[in-house]
Coordinates of C-alpha atoms and ligand atoms in Angstrom, one line a residue:
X1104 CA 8.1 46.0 -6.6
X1105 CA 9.2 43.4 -4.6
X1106 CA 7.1 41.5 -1.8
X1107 CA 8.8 41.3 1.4
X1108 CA 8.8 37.0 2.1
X1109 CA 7.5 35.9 5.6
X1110 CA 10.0 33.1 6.5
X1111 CA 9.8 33.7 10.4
X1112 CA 8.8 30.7 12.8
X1113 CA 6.3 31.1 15.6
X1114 CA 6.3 31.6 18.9
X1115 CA 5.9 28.6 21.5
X1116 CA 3.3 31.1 23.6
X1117 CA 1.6 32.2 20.9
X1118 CA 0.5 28.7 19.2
X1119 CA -3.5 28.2 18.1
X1120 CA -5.6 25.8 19.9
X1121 CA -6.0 24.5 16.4
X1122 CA -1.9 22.6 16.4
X1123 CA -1.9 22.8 20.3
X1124 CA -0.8 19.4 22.3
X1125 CA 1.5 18.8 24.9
X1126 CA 4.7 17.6 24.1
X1127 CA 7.2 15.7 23.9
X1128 CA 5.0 13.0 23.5
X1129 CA 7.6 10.1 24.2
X1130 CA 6.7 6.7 23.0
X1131 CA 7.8 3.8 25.0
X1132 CA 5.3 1.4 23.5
X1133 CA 5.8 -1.4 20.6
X1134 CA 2.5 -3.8 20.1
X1135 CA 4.4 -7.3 19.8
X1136 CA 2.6 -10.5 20.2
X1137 CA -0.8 -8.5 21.2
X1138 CA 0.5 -7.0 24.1
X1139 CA 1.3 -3.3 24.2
X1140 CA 5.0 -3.7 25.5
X1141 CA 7.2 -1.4 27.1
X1142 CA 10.8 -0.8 25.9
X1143 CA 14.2 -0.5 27.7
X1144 CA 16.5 1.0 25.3
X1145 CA 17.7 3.3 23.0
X1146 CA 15.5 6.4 21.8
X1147 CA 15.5 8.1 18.3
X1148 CA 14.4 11.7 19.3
X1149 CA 12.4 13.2 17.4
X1150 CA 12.2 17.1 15.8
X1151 CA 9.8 19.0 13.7
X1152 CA 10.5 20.7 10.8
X1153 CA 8.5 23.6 12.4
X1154 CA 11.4 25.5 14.4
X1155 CA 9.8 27.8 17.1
X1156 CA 11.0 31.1 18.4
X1157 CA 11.9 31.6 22.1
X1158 CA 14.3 34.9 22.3
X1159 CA 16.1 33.5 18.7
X1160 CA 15.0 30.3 16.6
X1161 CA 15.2 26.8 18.7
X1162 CA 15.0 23.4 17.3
X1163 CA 11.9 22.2 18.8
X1164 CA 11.8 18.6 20.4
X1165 CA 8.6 16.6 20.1
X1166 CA 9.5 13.3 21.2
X1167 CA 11.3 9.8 20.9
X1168 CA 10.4 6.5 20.0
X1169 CA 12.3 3.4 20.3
X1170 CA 15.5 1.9 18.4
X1171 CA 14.5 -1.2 18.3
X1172 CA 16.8 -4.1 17.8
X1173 CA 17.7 -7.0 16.0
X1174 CA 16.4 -9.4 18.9
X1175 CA 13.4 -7.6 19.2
X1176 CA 12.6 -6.8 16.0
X1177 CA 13.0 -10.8 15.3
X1178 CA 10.4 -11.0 18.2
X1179 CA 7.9 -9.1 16.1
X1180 CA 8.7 -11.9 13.4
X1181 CA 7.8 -15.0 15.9
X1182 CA 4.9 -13.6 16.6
X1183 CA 3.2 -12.9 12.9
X1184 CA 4.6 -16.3 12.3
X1185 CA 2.2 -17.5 15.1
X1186 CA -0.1 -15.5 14.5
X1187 CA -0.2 -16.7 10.9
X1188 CA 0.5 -20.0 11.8
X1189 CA 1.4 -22.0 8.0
X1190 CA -2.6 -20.7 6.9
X1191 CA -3.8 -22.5 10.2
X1192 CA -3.9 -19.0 12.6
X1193 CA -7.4 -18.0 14.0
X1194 CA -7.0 -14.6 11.5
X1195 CA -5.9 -16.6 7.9
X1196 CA -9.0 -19.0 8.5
X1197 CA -11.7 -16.7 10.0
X1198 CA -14.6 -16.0 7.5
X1199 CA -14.8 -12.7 5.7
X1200 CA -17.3 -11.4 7.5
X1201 CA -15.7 -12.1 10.8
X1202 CA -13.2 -10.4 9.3
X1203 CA -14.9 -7.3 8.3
X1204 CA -16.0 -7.2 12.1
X1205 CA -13.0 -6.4 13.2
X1206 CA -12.2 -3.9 10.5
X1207 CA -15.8 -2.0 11.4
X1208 CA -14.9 -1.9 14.9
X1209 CA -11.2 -0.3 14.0
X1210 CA -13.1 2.4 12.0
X1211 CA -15.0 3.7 14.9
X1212 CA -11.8 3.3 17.5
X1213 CA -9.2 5.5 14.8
X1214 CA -12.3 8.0 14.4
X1215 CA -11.8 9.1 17.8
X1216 CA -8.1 9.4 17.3
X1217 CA -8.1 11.8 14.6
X1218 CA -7.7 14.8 16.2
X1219 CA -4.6 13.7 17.5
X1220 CA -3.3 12.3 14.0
X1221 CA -4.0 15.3 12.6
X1222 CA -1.8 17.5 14.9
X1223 CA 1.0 14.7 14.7
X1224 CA 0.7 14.9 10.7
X1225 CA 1.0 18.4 11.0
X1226 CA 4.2 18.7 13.5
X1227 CA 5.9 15.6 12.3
X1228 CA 5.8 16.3 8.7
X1229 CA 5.1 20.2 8.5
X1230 CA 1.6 18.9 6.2
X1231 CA -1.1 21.8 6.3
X1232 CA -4.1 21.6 8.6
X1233 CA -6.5 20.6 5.7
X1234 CA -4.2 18.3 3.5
X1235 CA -3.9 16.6 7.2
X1236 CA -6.9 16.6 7.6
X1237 CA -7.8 15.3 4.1
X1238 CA -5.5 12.3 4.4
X1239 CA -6.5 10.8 7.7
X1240 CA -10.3 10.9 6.2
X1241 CA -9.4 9.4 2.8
X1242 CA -7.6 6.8 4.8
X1243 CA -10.8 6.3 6.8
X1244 CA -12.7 6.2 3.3
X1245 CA -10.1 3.8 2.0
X1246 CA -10.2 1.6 4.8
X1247 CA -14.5 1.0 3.9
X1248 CA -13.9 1.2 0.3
X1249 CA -12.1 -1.8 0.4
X1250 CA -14.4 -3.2 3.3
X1251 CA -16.8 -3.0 -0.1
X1252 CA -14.3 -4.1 -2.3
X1253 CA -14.0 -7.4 0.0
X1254 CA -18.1 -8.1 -0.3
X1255 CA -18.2 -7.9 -3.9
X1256 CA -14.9 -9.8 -5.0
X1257 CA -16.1 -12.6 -1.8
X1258 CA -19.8 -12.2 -3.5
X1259 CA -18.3 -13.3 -7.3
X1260 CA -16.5 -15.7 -5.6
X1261 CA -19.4 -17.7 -3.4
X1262 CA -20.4 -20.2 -6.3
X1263 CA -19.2 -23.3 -8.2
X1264 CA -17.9 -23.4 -11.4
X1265 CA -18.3 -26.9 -13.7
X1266 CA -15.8 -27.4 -16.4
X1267 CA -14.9 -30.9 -18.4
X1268 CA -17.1 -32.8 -15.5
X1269 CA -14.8 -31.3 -12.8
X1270 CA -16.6 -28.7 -10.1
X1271 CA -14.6 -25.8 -8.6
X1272 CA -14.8 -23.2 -6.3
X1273 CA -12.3 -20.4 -7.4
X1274 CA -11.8 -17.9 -4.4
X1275 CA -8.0 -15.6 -3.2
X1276 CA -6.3 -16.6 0.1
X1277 CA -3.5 -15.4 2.0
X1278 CA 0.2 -15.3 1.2
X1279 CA 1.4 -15.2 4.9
X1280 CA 4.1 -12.3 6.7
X1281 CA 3.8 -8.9 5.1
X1282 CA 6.6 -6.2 5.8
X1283 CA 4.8 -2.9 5.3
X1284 CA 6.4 0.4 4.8
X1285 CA 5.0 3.9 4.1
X1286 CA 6.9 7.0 2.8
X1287 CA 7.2 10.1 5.5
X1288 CA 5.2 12.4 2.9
X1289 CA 1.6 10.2 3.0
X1290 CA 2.5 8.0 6.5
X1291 CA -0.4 7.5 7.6
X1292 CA -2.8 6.8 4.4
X1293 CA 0.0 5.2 1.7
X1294 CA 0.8 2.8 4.8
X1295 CA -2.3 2.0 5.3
X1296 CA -3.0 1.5 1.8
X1297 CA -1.2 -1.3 1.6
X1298 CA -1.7 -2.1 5.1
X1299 CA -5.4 -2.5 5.4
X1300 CA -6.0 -5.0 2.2
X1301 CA -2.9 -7.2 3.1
X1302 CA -4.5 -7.7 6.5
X1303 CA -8.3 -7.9 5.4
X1304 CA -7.0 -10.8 2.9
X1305 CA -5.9 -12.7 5.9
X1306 CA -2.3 -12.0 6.2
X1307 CA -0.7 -11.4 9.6
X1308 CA 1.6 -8.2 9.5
X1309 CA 4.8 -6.5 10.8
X1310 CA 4.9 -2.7 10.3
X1311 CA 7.5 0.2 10.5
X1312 CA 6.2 3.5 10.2
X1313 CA 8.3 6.0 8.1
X1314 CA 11.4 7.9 9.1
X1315 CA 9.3 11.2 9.9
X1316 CA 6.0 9.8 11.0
X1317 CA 6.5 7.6 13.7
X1318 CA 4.6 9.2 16.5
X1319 CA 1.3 9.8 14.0
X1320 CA 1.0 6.0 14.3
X1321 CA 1.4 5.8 18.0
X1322 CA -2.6 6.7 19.0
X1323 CA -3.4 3.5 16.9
X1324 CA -1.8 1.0 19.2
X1325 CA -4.3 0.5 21.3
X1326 CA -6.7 0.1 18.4
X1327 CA -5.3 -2.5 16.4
X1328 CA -4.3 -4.4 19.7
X1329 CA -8.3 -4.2 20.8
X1330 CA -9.6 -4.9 17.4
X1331 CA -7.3 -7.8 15.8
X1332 CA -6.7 -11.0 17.2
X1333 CA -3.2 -11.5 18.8
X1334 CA 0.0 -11.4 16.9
X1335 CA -1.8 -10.5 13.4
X1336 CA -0.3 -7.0 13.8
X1337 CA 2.9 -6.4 15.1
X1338 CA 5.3 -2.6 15.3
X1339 CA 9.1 -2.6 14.7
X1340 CA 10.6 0.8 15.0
X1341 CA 14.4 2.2 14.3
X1342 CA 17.4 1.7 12.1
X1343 CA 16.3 0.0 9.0
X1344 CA 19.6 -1.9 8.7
X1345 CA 19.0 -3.4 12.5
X1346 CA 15.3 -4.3 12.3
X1347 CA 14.6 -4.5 8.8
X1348 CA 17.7 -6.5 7.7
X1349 CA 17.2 -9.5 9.5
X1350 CA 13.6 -10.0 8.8
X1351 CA 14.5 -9.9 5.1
X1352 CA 17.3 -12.4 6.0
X1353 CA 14.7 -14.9 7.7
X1354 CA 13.3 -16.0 4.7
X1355 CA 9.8 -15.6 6.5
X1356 CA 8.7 -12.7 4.9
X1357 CA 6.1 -13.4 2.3
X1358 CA 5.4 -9.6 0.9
X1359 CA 7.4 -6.9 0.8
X1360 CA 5.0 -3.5 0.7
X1361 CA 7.6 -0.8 0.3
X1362 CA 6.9 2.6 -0.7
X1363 CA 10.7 4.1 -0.7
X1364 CA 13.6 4.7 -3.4
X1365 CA 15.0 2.0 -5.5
X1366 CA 17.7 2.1 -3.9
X1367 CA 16.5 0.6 -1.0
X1368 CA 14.4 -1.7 -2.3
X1369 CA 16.8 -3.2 -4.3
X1370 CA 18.3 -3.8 -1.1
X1371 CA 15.9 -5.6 0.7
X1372 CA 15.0 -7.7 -1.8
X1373 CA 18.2 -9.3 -2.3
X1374 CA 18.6 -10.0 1.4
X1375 CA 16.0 -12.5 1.1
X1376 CA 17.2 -16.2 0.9
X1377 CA 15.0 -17.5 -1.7
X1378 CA 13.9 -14.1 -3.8
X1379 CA 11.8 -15.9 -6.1
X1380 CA 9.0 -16.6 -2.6
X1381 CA 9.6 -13.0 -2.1
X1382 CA 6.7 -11.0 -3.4
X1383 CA 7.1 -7.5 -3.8
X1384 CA 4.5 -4.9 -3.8
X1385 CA 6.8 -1.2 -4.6
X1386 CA 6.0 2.4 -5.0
X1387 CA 9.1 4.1 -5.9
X1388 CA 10.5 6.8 -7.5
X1389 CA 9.1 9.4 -10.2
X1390 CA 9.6 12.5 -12.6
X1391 CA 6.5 13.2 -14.2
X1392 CA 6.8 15.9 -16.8
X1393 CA 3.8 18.0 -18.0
X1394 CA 3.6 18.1 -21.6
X1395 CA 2.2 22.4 -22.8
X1396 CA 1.6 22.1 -26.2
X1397 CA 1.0 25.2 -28.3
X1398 CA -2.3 25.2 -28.1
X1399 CA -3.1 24.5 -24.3
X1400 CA -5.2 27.3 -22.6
X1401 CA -2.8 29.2 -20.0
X1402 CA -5.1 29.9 -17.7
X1403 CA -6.0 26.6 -16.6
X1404 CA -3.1 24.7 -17.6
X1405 CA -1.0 27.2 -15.4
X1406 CA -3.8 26.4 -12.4
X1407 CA -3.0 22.4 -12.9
X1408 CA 0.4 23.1 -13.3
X1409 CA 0.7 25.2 -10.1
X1410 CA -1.2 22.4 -7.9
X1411 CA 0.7 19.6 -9.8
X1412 CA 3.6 20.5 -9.4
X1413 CA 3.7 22.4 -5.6
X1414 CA 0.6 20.6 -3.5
X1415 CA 2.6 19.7 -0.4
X1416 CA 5.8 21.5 -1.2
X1417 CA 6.0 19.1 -4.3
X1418 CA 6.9 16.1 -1.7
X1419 CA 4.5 13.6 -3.7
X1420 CA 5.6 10.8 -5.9
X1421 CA 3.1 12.0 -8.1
X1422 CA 3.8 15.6 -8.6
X1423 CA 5.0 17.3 -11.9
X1424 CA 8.4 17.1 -11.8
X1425 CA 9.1 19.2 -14.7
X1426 CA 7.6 20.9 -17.1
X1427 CA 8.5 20.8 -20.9
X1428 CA 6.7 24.1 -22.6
X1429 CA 6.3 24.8 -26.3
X1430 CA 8.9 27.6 -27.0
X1431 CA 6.2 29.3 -29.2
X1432 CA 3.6 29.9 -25.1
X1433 CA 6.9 30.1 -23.5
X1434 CA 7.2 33.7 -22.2
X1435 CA 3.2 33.8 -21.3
X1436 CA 3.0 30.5 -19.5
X1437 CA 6.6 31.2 -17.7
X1438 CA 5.0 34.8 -16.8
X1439 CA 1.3 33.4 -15.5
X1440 CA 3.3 30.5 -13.8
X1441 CA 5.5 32.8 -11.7
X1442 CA 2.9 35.4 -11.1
X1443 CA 0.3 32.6 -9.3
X1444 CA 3.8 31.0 -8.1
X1445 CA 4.3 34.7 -6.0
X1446 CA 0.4 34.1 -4.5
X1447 CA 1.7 31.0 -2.8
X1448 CA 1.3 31.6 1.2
X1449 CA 4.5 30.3 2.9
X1450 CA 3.8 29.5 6.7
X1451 CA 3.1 27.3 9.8
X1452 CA 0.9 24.1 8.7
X1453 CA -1.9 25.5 10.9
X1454 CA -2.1 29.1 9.2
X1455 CA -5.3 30.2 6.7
X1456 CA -4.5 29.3 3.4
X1457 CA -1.0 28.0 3.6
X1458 CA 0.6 26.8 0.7
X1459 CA 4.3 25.8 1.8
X1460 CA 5.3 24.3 4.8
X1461 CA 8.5 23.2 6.5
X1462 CA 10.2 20.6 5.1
X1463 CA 10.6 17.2 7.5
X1464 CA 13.6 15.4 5.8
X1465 CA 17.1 16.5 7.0
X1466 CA 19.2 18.6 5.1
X1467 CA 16.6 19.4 2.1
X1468 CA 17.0 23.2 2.2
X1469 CA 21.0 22.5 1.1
X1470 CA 19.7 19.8 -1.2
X1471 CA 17.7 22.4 -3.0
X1472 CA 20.1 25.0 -2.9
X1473 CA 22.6 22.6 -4.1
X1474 CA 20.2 21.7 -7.0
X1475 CA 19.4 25.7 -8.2
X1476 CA 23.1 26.3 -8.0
X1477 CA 23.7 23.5 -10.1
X1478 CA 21.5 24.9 -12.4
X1479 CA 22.3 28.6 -12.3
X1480 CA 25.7 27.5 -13.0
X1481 CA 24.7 25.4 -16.4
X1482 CA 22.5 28.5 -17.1
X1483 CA 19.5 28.1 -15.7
X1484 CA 18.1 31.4 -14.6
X1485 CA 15.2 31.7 -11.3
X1486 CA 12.5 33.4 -12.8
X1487 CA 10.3 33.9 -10.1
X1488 CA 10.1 36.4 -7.2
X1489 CA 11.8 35.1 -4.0
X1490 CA 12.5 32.1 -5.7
X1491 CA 14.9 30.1 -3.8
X1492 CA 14.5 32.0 -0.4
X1493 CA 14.9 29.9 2.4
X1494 CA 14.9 30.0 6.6
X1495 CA 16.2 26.2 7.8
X1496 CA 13.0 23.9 7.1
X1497 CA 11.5 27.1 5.1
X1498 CA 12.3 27.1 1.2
X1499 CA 10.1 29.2 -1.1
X1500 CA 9.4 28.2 -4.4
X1501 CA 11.9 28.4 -7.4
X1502 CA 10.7 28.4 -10.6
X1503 CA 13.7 27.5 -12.9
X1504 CA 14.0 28.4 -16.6
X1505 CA 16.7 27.7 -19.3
X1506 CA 16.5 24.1 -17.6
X1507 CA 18.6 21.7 -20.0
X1508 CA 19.9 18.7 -20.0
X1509 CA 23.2 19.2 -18.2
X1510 CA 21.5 20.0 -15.2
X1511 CA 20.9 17.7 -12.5
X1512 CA 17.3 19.0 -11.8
X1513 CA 16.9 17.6 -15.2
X1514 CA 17.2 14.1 -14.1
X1515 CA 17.0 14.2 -10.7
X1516 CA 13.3 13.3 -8.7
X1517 CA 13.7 16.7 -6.7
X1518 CA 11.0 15.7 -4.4
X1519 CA 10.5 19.5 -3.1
X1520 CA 9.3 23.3 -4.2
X1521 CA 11.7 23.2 -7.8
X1522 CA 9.8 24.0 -10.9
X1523 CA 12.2 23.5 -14.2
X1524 CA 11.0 24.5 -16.7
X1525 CA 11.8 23.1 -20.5
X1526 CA 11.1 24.8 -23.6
X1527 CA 10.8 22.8 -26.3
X1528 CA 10.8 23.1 -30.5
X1529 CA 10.1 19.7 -31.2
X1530 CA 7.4 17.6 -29.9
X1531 CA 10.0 14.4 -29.7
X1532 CA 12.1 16.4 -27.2
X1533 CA 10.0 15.6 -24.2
X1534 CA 8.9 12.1 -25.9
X1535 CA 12.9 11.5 -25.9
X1536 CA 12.8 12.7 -22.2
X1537 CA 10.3 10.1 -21.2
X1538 CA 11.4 7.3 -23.3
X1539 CA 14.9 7.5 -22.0
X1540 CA 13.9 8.5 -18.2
X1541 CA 14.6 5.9 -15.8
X1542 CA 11.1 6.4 -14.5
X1543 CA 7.9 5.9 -16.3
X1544 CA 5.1 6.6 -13.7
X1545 CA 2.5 8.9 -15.2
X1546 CA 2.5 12.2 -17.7
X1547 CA 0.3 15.2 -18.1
X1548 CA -0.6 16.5 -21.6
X1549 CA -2.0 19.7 -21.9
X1550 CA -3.6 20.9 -24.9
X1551 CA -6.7 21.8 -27.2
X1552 CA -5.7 19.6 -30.3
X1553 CA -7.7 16.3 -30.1
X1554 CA -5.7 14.9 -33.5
X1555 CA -2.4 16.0 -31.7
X1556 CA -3.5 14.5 -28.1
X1557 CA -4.7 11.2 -29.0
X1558 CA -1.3 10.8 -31.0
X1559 CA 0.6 11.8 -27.5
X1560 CA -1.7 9.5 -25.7
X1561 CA -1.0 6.2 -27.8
X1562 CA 2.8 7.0 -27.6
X1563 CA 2.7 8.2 -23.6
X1564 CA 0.4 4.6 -22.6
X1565 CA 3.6 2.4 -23.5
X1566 CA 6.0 4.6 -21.4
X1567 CA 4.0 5.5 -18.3
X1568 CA 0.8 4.0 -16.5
X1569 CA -1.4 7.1 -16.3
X1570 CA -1.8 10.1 -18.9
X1571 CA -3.5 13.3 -17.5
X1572 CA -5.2 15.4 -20.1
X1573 CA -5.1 18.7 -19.2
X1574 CA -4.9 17.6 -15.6
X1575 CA -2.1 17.5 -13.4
X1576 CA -1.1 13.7 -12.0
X1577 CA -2.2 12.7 -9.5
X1578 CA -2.6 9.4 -7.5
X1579 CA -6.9 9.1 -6.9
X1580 CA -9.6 8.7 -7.0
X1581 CA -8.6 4.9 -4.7
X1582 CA -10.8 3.0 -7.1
X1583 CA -8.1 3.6 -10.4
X1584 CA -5.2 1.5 -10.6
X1585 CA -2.2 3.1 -9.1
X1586 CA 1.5 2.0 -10.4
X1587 CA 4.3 2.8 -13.1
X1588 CA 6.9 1.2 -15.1
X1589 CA 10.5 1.2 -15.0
X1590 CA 12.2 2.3 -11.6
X1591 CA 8.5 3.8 -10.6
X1592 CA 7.0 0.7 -9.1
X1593 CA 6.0 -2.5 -9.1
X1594 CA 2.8 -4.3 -8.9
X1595 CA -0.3 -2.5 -9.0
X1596 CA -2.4 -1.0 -6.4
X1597 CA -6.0 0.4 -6.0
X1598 CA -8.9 -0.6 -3.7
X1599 CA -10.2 -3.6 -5.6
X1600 CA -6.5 -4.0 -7.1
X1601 CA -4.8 -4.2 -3.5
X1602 CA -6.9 -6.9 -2.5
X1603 CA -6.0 -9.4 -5.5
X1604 CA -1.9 -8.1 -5.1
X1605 CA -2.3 -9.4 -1.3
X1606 CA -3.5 -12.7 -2.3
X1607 CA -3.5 -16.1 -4.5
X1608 CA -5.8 -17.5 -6.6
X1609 CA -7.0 -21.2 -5.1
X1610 CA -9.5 -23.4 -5.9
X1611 CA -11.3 -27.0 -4.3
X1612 CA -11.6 -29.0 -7.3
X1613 CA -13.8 -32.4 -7.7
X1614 CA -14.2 -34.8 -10.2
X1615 CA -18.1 -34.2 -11.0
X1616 CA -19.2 -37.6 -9.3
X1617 CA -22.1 -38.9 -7.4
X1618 CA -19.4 -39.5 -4.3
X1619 CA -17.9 -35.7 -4.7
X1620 CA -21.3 -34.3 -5.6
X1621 CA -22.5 -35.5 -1.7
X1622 CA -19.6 -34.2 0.2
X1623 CA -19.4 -31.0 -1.2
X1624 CA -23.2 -30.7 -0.6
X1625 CA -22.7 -32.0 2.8
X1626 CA -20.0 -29.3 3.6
X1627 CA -22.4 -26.7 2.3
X1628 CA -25.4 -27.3 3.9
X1629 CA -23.7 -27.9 7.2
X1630 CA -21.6 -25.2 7.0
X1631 CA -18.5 -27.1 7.2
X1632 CA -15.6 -24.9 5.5
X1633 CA -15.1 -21.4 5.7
X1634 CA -13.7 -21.5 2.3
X1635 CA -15.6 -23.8 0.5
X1636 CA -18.9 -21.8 0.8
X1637 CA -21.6 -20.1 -1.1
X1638 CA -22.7 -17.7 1.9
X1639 CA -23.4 -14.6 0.4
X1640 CA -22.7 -11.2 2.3
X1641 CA -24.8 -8.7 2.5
Ligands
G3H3022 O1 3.4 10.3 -3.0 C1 2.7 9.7 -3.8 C2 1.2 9.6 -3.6 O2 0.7 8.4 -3.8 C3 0.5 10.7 -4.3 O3 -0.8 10.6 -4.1 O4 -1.4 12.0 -6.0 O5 -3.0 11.6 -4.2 O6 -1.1 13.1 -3.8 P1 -1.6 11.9 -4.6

């Protein structure tokens, strides 16, 4: 019997207190120079994925922010410049714990702001009430986590080092500008996670929220402007090709920390004068494909498989992409898969127990669409109930089997409620897959067979940068490193990682004389340097 789908959007009247906030919340406000400033311009208005229903469906208008441009956004630039000052600004040569000050007091001013970010995250990018709720408190965790990080790696570094008669202090410093840009599906916390180390290191920064995502950022003006000196944090908002564009061009970015597609990157990176000063810290695409061996127990793999591939409506970098299954589990797993698939609550972000939510990014119901009827028309068949249903922003799950290689879901990063599914004879069909994918981020293996598993594992480790056993991918816990290989990323992050990828290696160096020997005591015990230092934090 067939289940009747829910794919009906709520009424304005009838919201709970639990998404409630009075809208449209228009943002005037850029922080430039530390000083909140006001713009005169041009608006982008902003929409939520959650339509609402007022005698028929109504797109539902949240807000604005401003489209910056180039002159202002060049503004922003001038003032990180000064800010940063060639290594001489107030926030590259403050001490560590100085610092850390200004993070601790940051902490407790975003605490009182998360109610607000949580609503935001909720009606700017359709993310459930928990999973909101979850990423503005890992962020918070993140943000002391590598608060910690900071003591220990400044703690290794306060003491000398004596080599061939010369005496060195090895500690990290600065780079200078960062550009930093988070995805719309994790805006606040993958912003932030390359945000907060870049700045903690001593950079000075200059940050555009994502596309969908812009308004979640606007309670935190007020914060940064209070707790970091001036000019060490600066907004630019709008068309990428108008305010991005000619920062890249200015040659004064140091650090690019992207989290986009390729595509764009590639951009960027070429826009910059001299590429080879151009460091670039990337998080970019991803197909991860699950791996269901013969042996691998239904009942959880199914469970891992489920939350790998559909946490979020499958809008994470992370997520399993596709799933190759051994022909010989095929019709049970496919069976289990779709059953636990037709469980799935479809709803309002706010509602108990939602699974899938309204999708932010314009268009992606006809993506999808386009996508299944690609695949329908190569033979792919949808084998779950209500697969494929849809309502504007609403898309329920379809489970795709038959997938094969002529079909774009195949090879394309779907980034959305798709599950192909794969079956496969031959263990070297989905080795062949991920050894000629253009992406190489991680790979789950799921299985019984230790012999058969470590053999997958030693092959998988040279093509990706994570391999889940019987486990879905995933990005945590923050202390493991975090990248891939290929078109996936570039550079490596993680708390303690972030803070090394954010900064150089540099060293005071003396001959080991009776002349050197003095100074460097002298500078020591009178506390001269800031960097030249054995003070040990607590
Ligand atoms: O979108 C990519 C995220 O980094 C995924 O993080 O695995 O914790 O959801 P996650």
């Amino acid at each position: 019997m067939s289940t009747e789908l829910n794919l009906s959007f709520p009424d304005r009247k009838l919201l709970p207190d639990s998404c409630y906030m009075s809208f449209p919340l228009n943002q005037t406000e850029y922080l430039i120079d530390g000083e909140i400033q006001k713009w005169v311009g041009e608006f982008e208005k902003v929409y939520s994925p959650v339509f609402l229903n007022q005698n028929g469906v109504i797109e539902n208008y949240i807000g604005s922010y401003p489209l910056m441009d180039k002159e202002k956004s060049l503004l922003a630039l001038n003032s990180a410049v000064k800010a940063f000052d060639n290594g001489n600004g107030e926030w590259p040569k403050m001490t560590i714990s100085d610092r850390i000050k200004c993070f601790k007091h940051f902490v407790l001013l975003m605490k009182n702001e998360r109610t607000a970010i949580v609503k935001l995250l909720m009606w700017e990018i359709g993310k459930s009430l928990s999973d909101s709720e979850k990423e503005f408190d890992r962020t918070i965790d993140y943000i002391n986590d590598t608060i910690d990080a900071l003591k220990k790696l400044d703690r290794d570094s306060s003491r000398f080092t004596i080599s061939q008669n010369i005496i060195a202090q090895v500690r990290r410093a600065p780079l200078g500008v960062v550009l930093c840009m988070g995805p719309f599906n994790y805006p606040l916390n993958e912003t932030f996670t390359t945000l907060i180390p870049a700045l903690i290191m001593g950079n000075v920064i200059i940050f555009k929220p994502p596309k969908h995502g812009v308004l979640l950022h606007s309670p935190l003006l007020k914060a940064f402007k209070e707790a970091f000196p001036k000019g060490v944090i600066n907004t630019v908002y709008g068309d990428g090709k108008k305010v991005i564009s000619p920062l890249m061009e200015s040659g004064k970015i140091n650090v690019l920390a992207f989290i986009g597609s390729s595509r764009v990157a590639d951009i960027l990176k070429v826009q910059h004068p001299k590429p080879h000063r151009l460091k670039s810290i990337l998080g970019l695409e991803a197909k991860n494909p699950a791996i269901i061996l013969p042996d691998a127990d239904i009942e959880s793999t199914v469970k891992e498989c489920i939350s790998g591939a559909l946490s979020f409506n499958g809008q994470r970098c992370t997520a399993l992409k596709i799933l190759f299954v051994h022909e010989s589990i095929l019709e049970s797993f496919s069976e289990r898969f779709c059953k636990e698939v037709s469980k799935l609550i479809i709803g309002m972000p706010w509602d108990n127990g939602v699974n899938i939510t309204p999708l932010p990014e314009t268009n992606k119901t006809e993506y999808l669409i386009a996508l299944v009827e690609d695949a329908l028309s190569h033979g792919a068949k949808i084998a779950n109930e209500n697969g494929g249903k849809f309502n504007r922003s609403l898309f329920f799950p379809a489970v795709l089997s038959n997938v094969n290689n002529q079909m774009r879901i195949y090879h394309e990063e779907q980034f959305g409620p798709i599950v192909p599914i794969v079956s496969f004879k031959n263990i070297s069909e989905p080795l062949n897959y991920v050894i000629s994918s253009d992406y190489g981020q991680q790979a789950s293996i799921f299985g019984n067979d230790s012999d058969k598993i470590a053999e997958l594992i030693d092959t998988l480790v040279n093509q990706v940068c994570r391999v889940n056993v019987n486990s879905q991918c995933q990005r945590g816990p923050d202390e493991f490193p975090f990248t891939g290989r290929k078109d996936s990323a570039e550079g490596t992050l993680s708390v303690s990682d972030a803070l090394k990828v954010f900064s150089i290696r540099t060293l005071v160096a003396a001959k080991e004389n009776d002349l050197n020997k003095q100074i460097i005591t002298d500078i020591l015990k009178e506390q001269k340097s800031n960097f030249l230092s054995t003070d040990f934090i607590f």
